[in-house]
Every structure is written in C-alpha cells, then in structure tokens.
C-alpha cells in the first residue's frame, strides 16, 4: 500500500538539511541502508551504476532489499546471486543488447527464487516523478492496453474528471534509499552530473535518504563556479563517498567508457550455468578484495586506462 503523503511530508520536514560535511567511507555509508528497505539505483543500463556502493552492500551481507531502476544491467544479476535482494522493479533486465536477456535473471525468476517486476520505461519515470513531487500518483496513457499493464496489480484506470476519457494512474515511488554515482560532488553533497541525467534528479528528490558516490570530491568554491551543473542539491544528500572508477565495469560519461572485455568475461562465466558463474564472479571480485582499490586492481590497470582513454575522447578536438 502506498505510504500516506502526510507521513512522508513529516519525514521530509524532520530531516537534517543543514549545510554540513557528509564525507565517509563505503562501509560507513552502508549504515544508511537497512535490511528490508527499497533501494533505488541511479544511472541506466551500463551508465553511472553505483557499483562501489553495491559492492559494499553485498560485502555487508544486507538482506531482503528490494531494488528499482530505470533499466537494469549486470548489477541485477549480482543482487540476486548475492542474496541481498530478491525483488527488482525495472523496465528491462539485460547486461546489454549484445549479450541478450540476463541468464541469471531467468534462472532466479523461473525457479521462483526472486521476482522481476516489469513496468514500462515511462511508467517508472513517472512514478519517480510523482514521488519527487510529493503526490501519490501520476496519470499516463502509454501503458493502456499493453500486455505489460495486464501483468500488474497496482494500477488504476479512471474516467478523467475533465475530459471523461479513460486514463491510467500509476502510484508514486518513494525509495527508502537512493544510490547515485556522479562525476563530482562537494563535501556537503552538491552533486554535478555530465551527460544524461536519466531519472536521477527525481530519484534523489523522491528518496528518504541519498548516498552519493563520486569520482572525485571538489571544493564548494568549484561547485559555485558552475551552479548550472549541480543537478542534485546538498539538502537531499546524506552521505558522500569518493570512489574513483566507482561505476566500473560500467561507464561514467566523460571519464571512462564501459570495460567491454571485462563484461565479455562476466557474460562467458554465466553462459553455461548462470548461478554458478555469477557466484564465481562474486567470490573473485566482491568477497576476495579487502577494499575498493583491490577490486580495481583485479579488474586491471590496463583495462581501466583504456576505458579512461576512450571516455575522455568525447572531449578531444
């Protein structure tokens, strides 16, 4: 059942929105995520995935989390395989077009070990937008008559009070926690994004708590020199964690491209036996390293430098 918006308003008003430093480690940020909560992921597909924070949550052995994201990629496999979450709400679940539909997702859903709740891409965006606006639902037309809508229970079709025409209502999404990766952020949580923002701004406004992982922490003076690039304001943010290559093996626009060879390696691991392959990957890259630096060392300096060269090439004359 959708939470009362009077209660949500009270929660929002009670938050500490002061201008204060929020820099901490990945492990400290894990405390903002409680077992059983709804976690929204920023970015989309293989772009700006907050892998560093997911890495920390998996290592912390969080339990019974549910996740939502506009489009889910490899991170969804690892959420299911690690056991930290058994419910993902998204519009598409695949490592990427070239690798096809996730074999890991199929294994876990077909064996009723986890749930993939599919909505249309627009409906998810409108649900986050409703959550950000503080309203309990959003009207839309794009899913009316579709097979996707037919698989969902929490939709309503009403007669529009103005036109008399049929209109669909989708409920707001207000995540307990949002994990969003950005190119740069100051110590207070003013986060700047380059490239597509996807649904991140609405997610940040809709969530009760926001954890920002950032490629680098910059000064507030630098933030103020380019205020138009600050997409997520400090008063929505609870934690700031500096994590270079925090989206690897996915991309972070303008800094590094996806690490395709690593993603090929993962796809090959899960090709024959999805569950065994995903767990083998987790053992090596998640449970083995002692810290995020060791994780990056396992991925390989050469691969990271190549991804950075390709990522920076968009700015070359």
Short mmCIF file of C-alpha atoms in Angstrom, two decimals:
data_model
loop_
_atom_site.label_atom_id
_atom_site.label_comp_id
_atom_site.label_asym_id
_atom_site.label_seq_id
_atom_site.Cartn_x
_atom_site.Cartn_y
_atom_site.Cartn_z
CA UNK A 1 0.00 0.00 0.00
CA UNK A 2 1.28 3.49 -0.84
CA UNK A 3 2.52 5.34 2.23
CA UNK A 4 0.49 8.31 3.45
CA UNK A 5 1.89 11.50 1.97
CA UNK A 6 1.22 13.32 5.20
CA UNK A 7 3.63 10.87 6.85
CA UNK A 8 6.16 11.34 4.05
CA UNK A 9 5.91 15.10 4.43
CA UNK A 10 6.57 14.79 8.16
CA UNK A 11 9.63 12.62 7.44
CA UNK A 12 10.94 15.16 4.94
CA UNK A 13 10.45 18.07 7.32
CA UNK A 14 12.25 16.24 10.13
CA UNK A 15 15.41 15.62 8.06
CA UNK A 16 18.62 17.49 8.86
CA UNK A 17 19.01 19.73 5.81
CA UNK A 18 21.86 21.82 7.17
CA UNK A 19 24.99 22.59 5.16
CA UNK A 20 27.40 20.13 6.75
CA UNK A 21 30.15 17.78 5.63
CA UNK A 22 28.94 14.27 4.79
CA UNK A 23 32.10 12.56 3.54
CA UNK A 24 32.52 8.96 4.72
CA UNK A 25 33.73 5.53 3.64
CA UNK A 26 31.75 2.93 1.72
CA UNK A 27 31.47 0.86 4.87
CA UNK A 28 30.12 3.80 6.89
CA UNK A 29 27.59 4.62 4.16
CA UNK A 30 26.21 1.07 4.40
CA UNK A 31 24.64 2.06 7.72
CA UNK A 32 22.13 4.21 5.81
CA UNK A 33 20.68 1.06 4.19
CA UNK A 34 18.59 -1.11 6.49
CA UNK A 35 17.56 -4.70 5.79
CA UNK A 36 14.21 -4.96 4.03
CA UNK A 37 14.29 -1.47 2.52
CA UNK A 38 13.57 -0.27 -1.02
CA UNK A 39 16.74 0.92 -2.77
CA UNK A 40 16.65 2.96 -5.98
CA UNK A 41 19.64 2.91 -8.31
CA UNK A 42 20.62 5.92 -10.38
CA UNK A 43 22.03 5.80 -13.89
CA UNK A 44 20.71 3.44 -16.53
CA UNK A 45 21.87 0.15 -18.06
CA UNK A 46 25.69 0.32 -18.18
CA UNK A 47 25.92 4.02 -17.34
CA UNK A 48 26.82 5.53 -13.96
CA UNK A 49 25.87 2.44 -11.98
CA UNK A 50 26.83 2.87 -8.32
CA UNK A 51 28.81 -0.37 -8.33
CA UNK A 52 31.09 0.71 -5.50
CA UNK A 53 28.13 1.11 -3.14
CA UNK A 54 26.55 -2.15 -4.30
CA UNK A 55 29.91 -3.83 -3.77
CA UNK A 56 29.89 -2.58 -0.17
CA UNK A 57 26.27 -3.63 0.45
CA UNK A 58 26.95 -7.13 -0.85
CA UNK A 59 30.04 -7.45 1.34
CA UNK A 60 28.00 -6.18 4.32
CA UNK A 61 25.52 -9.04 3.65
CA UNK A 62 22.41 -6.87 3.65
CA UNK A 63 19.16 -8.82 3.46
CA UNK A 64 15.72 -8.69 1.85
CA UNK A 65 16.29 -5.46 -0.04
CA UNK A 66 14.09 -4.57 -2.99
CA UNK A 67 15.51 -2.51 -5.84
CA UNK A 68 14.20 -0.25 -8.57
CA UNK A 69 15.95 1.27 -11.57
CA UNK A 70 15.03 2.58 -14.99
CA UNK A 71 16.92 -0.21 -16.81
CA UNK A 72 18.85 -2.96 -15.01
CA UNK A 73 22.12 -4.48 -16.23
CA UNK A 74 24.76 -6.69 -14.58
CA UNK A 75 24.08 -5.23 -11.14
CA UNK A 76 20.72 -7.01 -11.10
CA UNK A 77 22.43 -10.37 -11.58
CA UNK A 78 24.71 -9.70 -8.62
CA UNK A 79 21.84 -8.52 -6.43
CA UNK A 80 20.01 -11.80 -6.99
CA UNK A 81 23.08 -14.04 -6.85
CA UNK A 82 24.45 -12.48 -3.66
CA UNK A 83 21.11 -12.75 -1.88
CA UNK A 84 20.93 -9.13 -0.73
CA UNK A 85 17.75 -8.62 -2.74
CA UNK A 86 15.06 -10.82 -4.26
CA UNK A 87 12.82 -8.22 -5.92
CA UNK A 88 13.80 -5.84 -8.73
CA UNK A 89 11.39 -3.38 -10.32
CA UNK A 90 12.57 -2.22 -13.74
CA UNK A 91 11.63 -1.95 -17.41
CA UNK A 92 14.41 -4.11 -18.88
CA UNK A 93 16.83 -6.65 -17.41
CA UNK A 94 19.89 -7.41 -19.52
CA UNK A 95 23.63 -6.88 -19.29
CA UNK A 96 23.29 -5.12 -22.63
CA UNK A 97 21.87 -5.66 -26.09
CA UNK A 98 24.89 -7.57 -27.37
CA UNK A 99 24.64 -10.11 -24.52
CA UNK A 100 20.88 -10.63 -24.60
CA UNK A 101 18.39 -11.15 -21.79
CA UNK A 102 20.03 -11.91 -18.44
CA UNK A 103 20.50 -15.64 -17.93
CA UNK A 104 20.91 -15.04 -14.21
CA UNK A 105 17.57 -13.23 -14.03
CA UNK A 106 15.89 -16.08 -15.89
CA UNK A 107 17.39 -18.66 -13.54
CA UNK A 108 16.23 -16.86 -10.40
CA UNK A 109 12.77 -15.87 -11.63
CA UNK A 110 11.91 -19.10 -13.45
CA UNK A 111 12.85 -21.07 -10.33
CA UNK A 112 10.83 -18.64 -8.18
CA UNK A 113 13.90 -17.63 -6.21
CA UNK A 114 13.43 -13.93 -6.95
CA UNK A 115 10.96 -11.54 -8.55
CA UNK A 116 11.43 -9.36 -11.64
CA UNK A 117 8.60 -6.80 -11.65
CA UNK A 118 8.35 -5.28 -15.12
CA UNK A 119 6.93 -1.82 -15.81
CA UNK A 120 7.27 0.31 -18.91
CA UNK A 121 10.20 2.70 -19.00
CA UNK A 122 7.94 5.77 -18.99
CA UNK A 123 5.81 4.49 -16.13
CA UNK A 124 8.86 4.07 -13.89
CA UNK A 125 9.97 7.60 -14.71
CA UNK A 126 6.53 8.97 -13.90
CA UNK A 127 6.40 7.01 -10.66
CA UNK A 128 9.69 8.56 -9.52
CA UNK A 129 8.43 11.97 -10.70
CA UNK A 130 5.30 11.60 -8.59
CA UNK A 131 7.44 10.66 -5.61
CA UNK A 132 9.64 13.71 -6.18
CA UNK A 133 6.60 15.99 -6.44
CA UNK A 134 5.04 14.65 -3.26
CA UNK A 135 1.86 13.39 -4.92
CA UNK A 136 0.56 9.82 -4.58
CA UNK A 137 0.13 9.04 -8.28
CA UNK A 138 0.68 10.24 -11.83
CA UNK A 139 -1.72 9.93 -14.81
CA UNK A 140 -0.44 8.44 -18.06
CA UNK A 141 -1.58 6.82 -21.29
CA UNK A 142 1.42 4.95 -22.65
CA UNK A 143 0.72 1.58 -20.97
CA UNK A 144 -3.02 1.49 -21.59
CA UNK A 145 -3.95 -1.67 -23.43
CA UNK A 146 -0.44 -3.14 -23.23
CA UNK A 147 0.43 -6.63 -22.07
CA UNK A 148 2.79 -5.08 -19.51
CA UNK A 149 -0.11 -3.35 -17.74
CA UNK A 150 -2.03 -6.60 -17.73
CA UNK A 151 0.66 -8.21 -15.53
CA UNK A 152 0.49 -5.53 -12.84
CA UNK A 153 -1.95 -5.25 -9.95
CA UNK A 154 -1.29 -1.79 -8.53
CA UNK A 155 -2.66 0.26 -11.43
CA UNK A 156 -5.96 2.06 -11.74
CA UNK A 157 -7.90 3.22 -14.79
CA UNK A 158 -10.38 6.03 -14.17
CA UNK A 159 -12.57 8.41 -16.12
CA UNK A 160 -10.72 11.71 -16.43
CA UNK A 161 -12.69 14.31 -14.40
CA UNK A 162 -12.02 16.92 -17.12
CA UNK A 163 -12.45 15.05 -20.42
CA UNK A 164 -14.36 11.94 -19.41
CA UNK A 165 -11.79 9.80 -21.26
CA UNK A 166 -10.11 6.77 -19.72
CA UNK A 167 -6.77 7.48 -18.08
CA UNK A 168 -4.33 5.24 -16.19
CA UNK A 169 -2.91 6.14 -12.79
CA UNK A 170 0.46 4.81 -11.62
CA UNK A 171 1.47 5.00 -7.93
CA UNK A 172 4.39 7.10 -6.74
CA UNK A 173 7.76 5.52 -5.96
CA UNK A 174 9.40 6.82 -2.79
CA UNK A 175 12.51 4.71 -2.15
CA UNK A 176 13.94 4.43 1.33
CA UNK A 177 17.44 4.94 -0.08
CA UNK A 178 18.88 6.08 -3.41
CA UNK A 179 22.37 5.15 -4.64
CA UNK A 180 23.59 7.61 -7.25
CA UNK A 181 27.02 7.85 -8.85
CA UNK A 182 28.22 11.22 -10.19
CA UNK A 183 31.28 12.76 -11.81
CA UNK A 184 31.97 15.21 -8.97
CA UNK A 185 30.49 16.42 -5.72
CA UNK A 186 31.48 18.65 -2.82
CA UNK A 187 31.72 17.53 0.79
CA UNK A 188 28.21 18.84 1.51
CA UNK A 189 26.52 16.74 -1.19
CA UNK A 190 26.11 19.21 -4.06
CA UNK A 191 26.42 16.75 -6.93
CA UNK A 192 27.24 17.65 -10.52
CA UNK A 193 26.31 15.43 -13.46
CA UNK A 194 27.63 15.43 -17.02
CA UNK A 195 25.75 13.81 -19.87
CA UNK A 196 22.34 12.23 -19.47
CA UNK A 197 20.82 12.56 -16.01
CA UNK A 198 18.34 9.69 -16.62
CA UNK A 199 15.88 9.59 -13.67
CA UNK A 200 18.44 10.55 -11.04
CA UNK A 201 17.13 14.00 -10.13
CA UNK A 202 13.63 12.71 -9.44
CA UNK A 203 15.04 9.69 -7.60
CA UNK A 204 17.07 11.96 -5.32
CA UNK A 205 14.02 14.11 -4.55
CA UNK A 206 11.75 11.08 -4.03
CA UNK A 207 14.04 9.07 -1.74
CA UNK A 208 14.10 9.38 2.02
CA UNK A 209 17.92 9.04 2.09
CA UNK A 210 20.52 9.56 -0.67
CA UNK A 211 24.03 8.15 -0.88
CA UNK A 212 26.23 9.82 -3.47
CA UNK A 213 29.33 8.04 -4.74
CA UNK A 214 31.54 10.35 -6.74
CA UNK A 215 34.60 10.09 -8.94
CA UNK A 216 36.13 12.97 -7.02
CA UNK A 217 35.27 15.41 -4.26
CA UNK A 218 35.82 19.03 -5.20
CA UNK A 219 35.57 22.25 -3.21
CA UNK A 220 32.35 24.15 -2.73
CA UNK A 221 34.03 27.10 -4.46
CA UNK A 222 34.41 24.97 -7.60
CA UNK A 223 30.78 23.89 -7.36
CA UNK A 224 29.66 27.53 -7.16
CA UNK A 225 31.61 28.43 -10.32
CA UNK A 226 29.31 26.18 -12.37
CA UNK A 227 25.99 26.15 -10.50
CA UNK A 228 24.06 25.06 -13.59
CA UNK A 229 25.83 21.70 -13.47
CA UNK A 230 24.68 20.96 -9.91
CA UNK A 231 21.76 18.62 -10.52
CA UNK A 232 21.35 17.15 -7.03
CA UNK A 233 21.41 19.68 -4.14
CA UNK A 234 23.03 19.11 -0.76
CA UNK A 235 19.80 19.11 1.22
CA UNK A 236 18.69 15.82 -0.37
CA UNK A 237 22.00 14.03 0.35
CA UNK A 238 23.00 12.06 3.46
CA UNK A 239 26.37 10.57 2.51
CA UNK A 240 29.19 11.39 0.09
CA UNK A 241 31.74 8.71 -0.76
CA UNK A 242 34.72 9.35 -3.05
CA UNK A 243 35.17 6.26 -5.23
CA UNK A 244 37.37 6.61 -8.33
CA UNK A 245 36.08 4.32 -11.10
CA UNK A 246 33.01 3.81 -8.91
CA UNK A 247 30.95 2.59 -11.88
CA UNK A 248 33.50 0.07 -13.21
CA UNK A 249 32.98 -2.09 -15.21
CA UNK A 250 30.20 0.24 -16.41
CA UNK A 251 30.85 3.72 -17.77
CA UNK A 252 30.89 7.22 -16.32
CA UNK A 253 30.28 9.76 -19.08
CA UNK A 254 33.29 11.86 -20.00
CA UNK A 255 35.67 9.91 -17.74
CA UNK A 256 35.65 6.28 -18.86
CA UNK A 257 33.72 4.00 -21.19
CA UNK A 258 32.43 0.51 -20.31
CA UNK A 259 35.10 -2.13 -19.83
CA UNK A 260 33.81 -4.37 -22.60
CA UNK A 261 36.43 -7.10 -22.21
CA UNK A 262 35.50 -7.47 -18.54
CA UNK A 263 31.80 -7.56 -19.39
CA UNK A 264 32.52 -10.23 -22.02
CA UNK A 265 34.37 -12.19 -19.34
CA UNK A 266 31.37 -11.98 -17.00
CA UNK A 267 28.94 -12.99 -19.77
CA UNK A 268 31.06 -16.03 -20.55
CA UNK A 269 31.14 -17.02 -16.87
CA UNK A 270 27.34 -17.07 -16.71
CA UNK A 271 26.71 -18.61 -20.12
CA UNK A 272 26.66 -22.32 -19.15
CA UNK A 273 25.47 -22.17 -15.55
CA UNK A 274 24.18 -18.70 -14.59
CA UNK A 275 24.06 -19.27 -10.83
CA UNK A 276 27.48 -20.91 -10.59
CA UNK A 277 29.05 -18.32 -12.89
CA UNK A 278 27.60 -15.34 -11.00
CA UNK A 279 28.76 -16.76 -7.68
CA UNK A 280 32.23 -17.43 -9.06
CA UNK A 281 32.37 -13.77 -10.12
CA UNK A 282 31.21 -12.63 -6.67
CA UNK A 283 33.84 -14.74 -4.93
CA UNK A 284 36.64 -13.27 -7.00
CA UNK A 285 35.65 -9.61 -7.31
CA UNK A 286 33.39 -8.94 -4.29
CA UNK A 287 34.32 -11.23 -1.42
CA UNK A 288 38.02 -11.54 -2.27
CA UNK A 289 39.31 -7.92 -2.33
CA UNK A 290 39.89 -6.19 1.00
CA UNK A 291 38.91 -2.76 -0.33
CA UNK A 292 37.76 -0.92 -3.46
CA UNK A 293 41.35 -0.37 -4.58
CA UNK A 294 41.99 -4.11 -4.60
CA UNK A 295 38.79 -4.58 -6.63
CA UNK A 296 40.15 -2.17 -9.25
CA UNK A 297 43.50 -3.96 -9.21
CA UNK A 298 41.70 -7.20 -10.05
CA UNK A 299 39.95 -5.56 -12.97
CA UNK A 300 43.36 -4.41 -14.19
CA UNK A 301 45.19 -1.13 -14.67
CA UNK A 302 45.44 -1.63 -18.42
CA UNK A 303 41.68 -2.08 -18.79
CA UNK A 304 40.95 0.97 -16.65
CA UNK A 305 43.40 3.18 -18.53
CA UNK A 306 41.96 2.04 -21.87
CA UNK A 307 38.42 2.79 -20.69
CA UNK A 308 39.55 6.23 -19.48
CA UNK A 309 41.23 7.00 -22.81
CA UNK A 310 38.05 6.11 -24.68
CA UNK A 311 35.90 8.05 -22.20
CA UNK A 312 37.91 11.25 -22.48
CA UNK A 313 37.95 11.07 -26.28
CA UNK A 314 34.50 12.70 -26.48
CA UNK A 315 36.11 15.97 -25.37
CA UNK A 316 39.02 15.80 -27.84
CA UNK A 317 39.04 18.30 -30.67
#
